[in-house]
């Protein structure tokens, strides 16, 4: 069976940046997803179409089809006193919080604290992999049709999927 809309696919993967730096990989269990629901990055989902169990593929995915282009408007320098006094101690590098998008009305962004500099902090609403081309090495393990339950829930069930 070949991967198409509404296939449930289990696959092993290793993903690296264009420089060859490892980003992530499936550890032990394969990752399972429901094809056609944007559960994996768009460029990888496109590369999976038509593949079948046992296929090994290498997908080179542009930033736009991975985690998006880097948006300089989301890299911000903010005075510490813009935050409530009791929150300031938490604003260490790596801390994440949701806040308004700087220019899109009503949109929320997840920001990560990068650095404290005196009375200011540098934060970024860019995904850590924004602006990066990614190379996925994938081995398709199983492909099956989604069940009616999975289609109504919009995700895969069973090993590597949702349990409930
Ligand atoms: Zn479910």
PDB file of C-alpha atoms and ligand atoms in Angstrom:
ATOM      1  CA  UNK A   1       0.000   0.000   0.000  1.00  0.00           C
ATOM      2  CA  UNK A   2       1.321   3.415  -0.965  1.00  0.00           C
ATOM      3  CA  UNK A   3       1.149   6.536   1.178  1.00  0.00           C
ATOM      4  CA  UNK A   4      -1.749   8.830   0.300  1.00  0.00           C
ATOM      5  CA  UNK A   5      -4.317  10.976   2.090  1.00  0.00           C
ATOM      6  CA  UNK A   6      -5.657   9.150   5.172  1.00  0.00           C
ATOM      7  CA  UNK A   7      -2.838   6.625   5.359  1.00  0.00           C
ATOM      8  CA  UNK A   8      -1.465   5.881   8.810  1.00  0.00           C
ATOM      9  CA  UNK A   9       2.290   5.729   8.414  1.00  0.00           C
ATOM     10  CA  UNK A  10       4.975   4.568  10.828  1.00  0.00           C
ATOM     11  CA  UNK A  11       8.513   5.614   9.982  1.00  0.00           C
ATOM     12  CA  UNK A  12      11.982   5.938  11.378  1.00  0.00           C
ATOM     13  CA  UNK A  13      13.781   9.163  10.753  1.00  0.00           C
ATOM     14  CA  UNK A  14      16.928  11.077  11.339  1.00  0.00           C
ATOM     15  CA  UNK A  15      16.889  14.805  10.674  1.00  0.00           C
ATOM     16  CA  UNK A  16      19.896  17.068  10.300  1.00  0.00           C
ATOM     17  CA  UNK A  17      20.597  20.616   9.209  1.00  0.00           C
ATOM     18  CA  UNK A  18      22.180  21.266   5.802  1.00  0.00           C
ATOM     19  CA  UNK A  19      25.559  21.386   7.637  1.00  0.00           C
ATOM     20  CA  UNK A  20      25.040  17.813   8.799  1.00  0.00           C
ATOM     21  CA  UNK A  21      24.337  18.659  12.439  1.00  0.00           C
ATOM     22  CA  UNK A  22      21.888  16.146  13.890  1.00  0.00           C
ATOM     23  CA  UNK A  23      18.629  17.702  15.067  1.00  0.00           C
ATOM     24  CA  UNK A  24      16.547  14.718  16.069  1.00  0.00           C
ATOM     25  CA  UNK A  25      15.832  11.087  15.345  1.00  0.00           C
ATOM     26  CA  UNK A  26      13.263   8.463  16.173  1.00  0.00           C
ATOM     27  CA  UNK A  27      14.502   6.592  19.209  1.00  0.00           C
ATOM     28  CA  UNK A  28      13.415   2.954  19.332  1.00  0.00           C
ATOM     29  CA  UNK A  29       9.781   3.184  18.283  1.00  0.00           C
ATOM     30  CA  UNK A  30       8.967   4.628  14.867  1.00  0.00           C
ATOM     31  CA  UNK A  31       6.940   7.835  14.674  1.00  0.00           C
ATOM     32  CA  UNK A  32       3.339   7.336  13.540  1.00  0.00           C
ATOM     33  CA  UNK A  33       1.217   9.968  11.822  1.00  0.00           C
ATOM     34  CA  UNK A  34      -1.992  10.360   9.836  1.00  0.00           C
ATOM     35  CA  UNK A  35      -1.065  11.513   6.341  1.00  0.00           C
ATOM     36  CA  UNK A  36      -2.768  14.649   5.018  1.00  0.00           C
ATOM     37  CA  UNK A  37      -3.303  16.324   8.407  1.00  0.00           C
ATOM     38  CA  UNK A  38      -0.147  18.450   8.587  1.00  0.00           C
ATOM     39  CA  UNK A  39       1.215  16.442  11.505  1.00  0.00           C
ATOM     40  CA  UNK A  40       4.731  16.453  10.077  1.00  0.00           C
ATOM     41  CA  UNK A  41       6.489  19.347   8.327  1.00  0.00           C
ATOM     42  CA  UNK A  42       4.974  20.042   4.877  1.00  0.00           C
ATOM     43  CA  UNK A  43       8.118  19.228   2.896  1.00  0.00           C
ATOM     44  CA  UNK A  44       8.458  15.818   4.514  1.00  0.00           C
ATOM     45  CA  UNK A  45       4.765  15.072   4.111  1.00  0.00           C
ATOM     46  CA  UNK A  46       5.081  15.805   0.365  1.00  0.00           C
ATOM     47  CA  UNK A  47       8.113  13.529   0.095  1.00  0.00           C
ATOM     48  CA  UNK A  48       6.175  10.654   1.697  1.00  0.00           C
ATOM     49  CA  UNK A  49       3.461  10.555  -0.970  1.00  0.00           C
ATOM     50  CA  UNK A  50       3.506   7.302  -2.950  1.00  0.00           C
ATOM     51  CA  UNK A  51       6.104   5.590  -0.755  1.00  0.00           C
ATOM     52  CA  UNK A  52       5.532   2.159   0.783  1.00  0.00           C
ATOM     53  CA  UNK A  53       6.799  -0.011   3.639  1.00  0.00           C
ATOM     54  CA  UNK A  54      10.521  -0.640   3.318  1.00  0.00           C
ATOM     55  CA  UNK A  55      11.234   2.465   1.222  1.00  0.00           C
ATOM     56  CA  UNK A  56      14.182   4.572   2.308  1.00  0.00           C
ATOM     57  CA  UNK A  57      14.109   8.193   1.277  1.00  0.00           C
ATOM     58  CA  UNK A  58      16.166  11.285   1.750  1.00  0.00           C
ATOM     59  CA  UNK A  59      14.113  14.494   1.698  1.00  0.00           C
ATOM     60  CA  UNK A  60      15.836  17.867   1.500  1.00  0.00           C
ATOM     61  CA  UNK A  61      13.326  20.356   2.814  1.00  0.00           C
ATOM     62  CA  UNK A  62      13.529  24.136   2.434  1.00  0.00           C
ATOM     63  CA  UNK A  63      12.986  26.337   5.521  1.00  0.00           C
ATOM     64  CA  UNK A  64       9.617  27.448   4.120  1.00  0.00           C
ATOM     65  CA  UNK A  65       8.467  23.814   3.985  1.00  0.00           C
ATOM     66  CA  UNK A  66       9.973  22.996   7.377  1.00  0.00           C
ATOM     67  CA  UNK A  67       9.667  25.434  10.316  1.00  0.00           C
ATOM     68  CA  UNK A  68       9.363  28.621   8.293  1.00  0.00           C
ATOM     69  CA  UNK A  69      11.704  31.418   7.306  1.00  0.00           C
ATOM     70  CA  UNK A  70      13.447  33.326  10.081  1.00  0.00           C
ATOM     71  CA  UNK A  71      11.402  36.440  10.877  1.00  0.00           C
ATOM     72  CA  UNK A  72      13.599  39.245  12.209  1.00  0.00           C
ATOM     73  CA  UNK A  73      10.518  41.027  13.560  1.00  0.00           C
ATOM     74  CA  UNK A  74      10.162  38.215  16.087  1.00  0.00           C
ATOM     75  CA  UNK A  75      13.624  38.756  17.555  1.00  0.00           C
ATOM     76  CA  UNK A  76      12.985  41.324  20.251  1.00  0.00           C
ATOM     77  CA  UNK A  77      14.884  43.230  22.896  1.00  0.00           C
ATOM     78  CA  UNK A  78      12.543  44.006  25.771  1.00  0.00           C
ATOM     79  CA  UNK A  79      13.125  45.960  28.984  1.00  0.00           C
ATOM     80  CA  UNK A  80      12.819  43.714  32.021  1.00  0.00           C
ATOM     81  CA  UNK A  81      10.392  46.113  33.654  1.00  0.00           C
ATOM     82  CA  UNK A  82       7.899  45.339  30.868  1.00  0.00           C
ATOM     83  CA  UNK A  83       7.283  42.098  32.821  1.00  0.00           C
ATOM     84  CA  UNK A  84       5.504  41.790  36.156  1.00  0.00           C
ATOM     85  CA  UNK A  85       7.991  41.906  39.035  1.00  0.00           C
ATOM     86  CA  UNK A  86       7.205  38.355  40.170  1.00  0.00           C
ATOM     87  CA  UNK A  87       7.869  36.972  36.657  1.00  0.00           C
ATOM     88  CA  UNK A  88      11.299  38.505  36.144  1.00  0.00           C
ATOM     89  CA  UNK A  89      13.227  35.816  38.026  1.00  0.00           C
ATOM     90  CA  UNK A  90      11.900  33.181  35.639  1.00  0.00           C
ATOM     91  CA  UNK A  91      13.185  34.914  32.524  1.00  0.00           C
ATOM     92  CA  UNK A  92      16.307  32.819  32.158  1.00  0.00           C
ATOM     93  CA  UNK A  93      17.624  31.534  28.822  1.00  0.00           C
ATOM     94  CA  UNK A  94      15.383  28.751  27.544  1.00  0.00           C
ATOM     95  CA  UNK A  95      12.265  29.960  29.382  1.00  0.00           C
ATOM     96  CA  UNK A  96       9.230  30.006  27.068  1.00  0.00           C
ATOM     97  CA  UNK A  97       6.007  31.950  27.246  1.00  0.00           C
ATOM     98  CA  UNK A  98       3.089  32.970  25.024  1.00  0.00           C
ATOM     99  CA  UNK A  99       2.561  36.622  24.190  1.00  0.00           C
ATOM    100  CA  UNK A 100       1.178  38.863  21.462  1.00  0.00           C
ATOM    101  CA  UNK A 101       2.714  38.889  18.009  1.00  0.00           C
ATOM    102  CA  UNK A 102       4.503  42.237  17.525  1.00  0.00           C
ATOM    103  CA  UNK A 103       2.585  43.148  14.365  1.00  0.00           C
ATOM    104  CA  UNK A 104      -0.237  40.671  13.705  1.00  0.00           C
ATOM    105  CA  UNK A 105      -3.309  41.791  15.582  1.00  0.00           C
ATOM    106  CA  UNK A 106      -4.722  39.060  17.802  1.00  0.00           C
ATOM    107  CA  UNK A 107      -1.984  36.517  17.024  1.00  0.00           C
ATOM    108  CA  UNK A 108      -0.066  34.820  19.814  1.00  0.00           C
ATOM    109  CA  UNK A 109       3.501  33.605  19.539  1.00  0.00           C
ATOM    110  CA  UNK A 110       5.584  31.333  21.719  1.00  0.00           C
ATOM    111  CA  UNK A 111       8.700  33.248  22.722  1.00  0.00           C
ATOM    112  CA  UNK A 112      11.922  31.782  24.050  1.00  0.00           C
ATOM    113  CA  UNK A 113      14.267  33.794  26.242  1.00  0.00           C
ATOM    114  CA  UNK A 114      17.753  33.827  24.724  1.00  0.00           C
ATOM    115  CA  UNK A 115      19.770  36.126  26.887  1.00  0.00           C
ATOM    116  CA  UNK A 116      19.631  38.677  29.678  1.00  0.00           C
ATOM    117  CA  UNK A 117      21.625  41.802  29.107  1.00  0.00           C
ATOM    118  CA  UNK A 118      21.527  44.202  32.005  1.00  0.00           C
ATOM    119  CA  UNK A 119      18.021  45.577  32.255  1.00  0.00           C
ATOM    120  CA  UNK A 120      16.924  43.975  29.016  1.00  0.00           C
ATOM    121  CA  UNK A 121      16.200  40.521  27.734  1.00  0.00           C
ATOM    122  CA  UNK A 122      16.533  39.185  24.233  1.00  0.00           C
ATOM    123  CA  UNK A 123      13.633  36.989  23.243  1.00  0.00           C
ATOM    124  CA  UNK A 124      12.677  35.287  19.991  1.00  0.00           C
ATOM    125  CA  UNK A 125       9.341  34.109  18.652  1.00  0.00           C
ATOM    126  CA  UNK A 126      11.065  32.181  15.884  1.00  0.00           C
ATOM    127  CA  UNK A 127      11.001  28.405  16.056  1.00  0.00           C
ATOM    128  CA  UNK A 128      14.557  27.263  16.897  1.00  0.00           C
ATOM    129  CA  UNK A 129      14.720  25.670  13.437  1.00  0.00           C
ATOM    130  CA  UNK A 130      13.224  28.626  11.542  1.00  0.00           C
ATOM    131  CA  UNK A 131      15.367  29.576   8.571  1.00  0.00           C
ATOM    132  CA  UNK A 132      17.014  26.142   8.430  1.00  0.00           C
ATOM    133  CA  UNK A 133      16.884  23.749   5.519  1.00  0.00           C
ATOM    134  CA  UNK A 134      16.515  20.239   6.914  1.00  0.00           C
ATOM    135  CA  UNK A 135      17.552  16.862   5.563  1.00  0.00           C
ATOM    136  CA  UNK A 136      15.406  13.926   6.594  1.00  0.00           C
ATOM    137  CA  UNK A 137      16.572  10.345   6.194  1.00  0.00           C
ATOM    138  CA  UNK A 138      13.482   8.231   6.474  1.00  0.00           C
ATOM    139  CA  UNK A 139      12.635   4.565   6.434  1.00  0.00           C
ATOM    140  CA  UNK A 140       8.973   3.756   6.014  1.00  0.00           C
ATOM    141  CA  UNK A 141       8.046   0.929   8.387  1.00  0.00           C
ATOM    142  CA  UNK A 142       4.309   0.392   7.873  1.00  0.00           C
ATOM    143  CA  UNK A 143       1.520   1.944   5.831  1.00  0.00           C
ATOM    144  CA  UNK A 144      -2.142   1.181   6.455  1.00  0.00           C
ATOM    145  CA  UNK A 145      -5.516   2.818   5.902  1.00  0.00           C
ATOM    146  CA  UNK A 146      -6.804   4.916   8.793  1.00  0.00           C
ATOM    147  CA  UNK A 147      -9.782   3.523  10.718  1.00  0.00           C
ATOM    148  CA  UNK A 148     -13.064   5.440  10.903  1.00  0.00           C
ATOM    149  CA  UNK A 149     -12.189   6.392  14.500  1.00  0.00           C
ATOM    150  CA  UNK A 150      -8.821   7.770  13.484  1.00  0.00           C
ATOM    151  CA  UNK A 151     -10.370   9.807  10.690  1.00  0.00           C
ATOM    152  CA  UNK A 152     -12.975  11.298  13.008  1.00  0.00           C
ATOM    153  CA  UNK A 153     -10.311  12.129  15.610  1.00  0.00           C
ATOM    154  CA  UNK A 154      -7.806  13.433  13.055  1.00  0.00           C
ATOM    155  CA  UNK A 155      -4.871  11.420  14.417  1.00  0.00           C
ATOM    156  CA  UNK A 156      -3.407   7.915  14.449  1.00  0.00           C
ATOM    157  CA  UNK A 157      -4.134   5.478  17.269  1.00  0.00           C
ATOM    158  CA  UNK A 158      -2.071   2.586  18.601  1.00  0.00           C
ATOM    159  CA  UNK A 159       1.700   2.223  18.923  1.00  0.00           C
ATOM    160  CA  UNK A 160       3.373   5.568  18.230  1.00  0.00           C
ATOM    161  CA  UNK A 161      -0.007   7.303  18.013  1.00  0.00           C
ATOM    162  CA  UNK A 162      -2.606   8.481  20.528  1.00  0.00           C
ATOM    163  CA  UNK A 163      -3.718   6.208  23.342  1.00  0.00           C
ATOM    164  CA  UNK A 164      -7.109   6.978  24.804  1.00  0.00           C
TER     165      UNK A 164
HETATM  166 ZN1  LIG B   1      -8.179   9.588  18.945  1.00  0.00          ZN
END
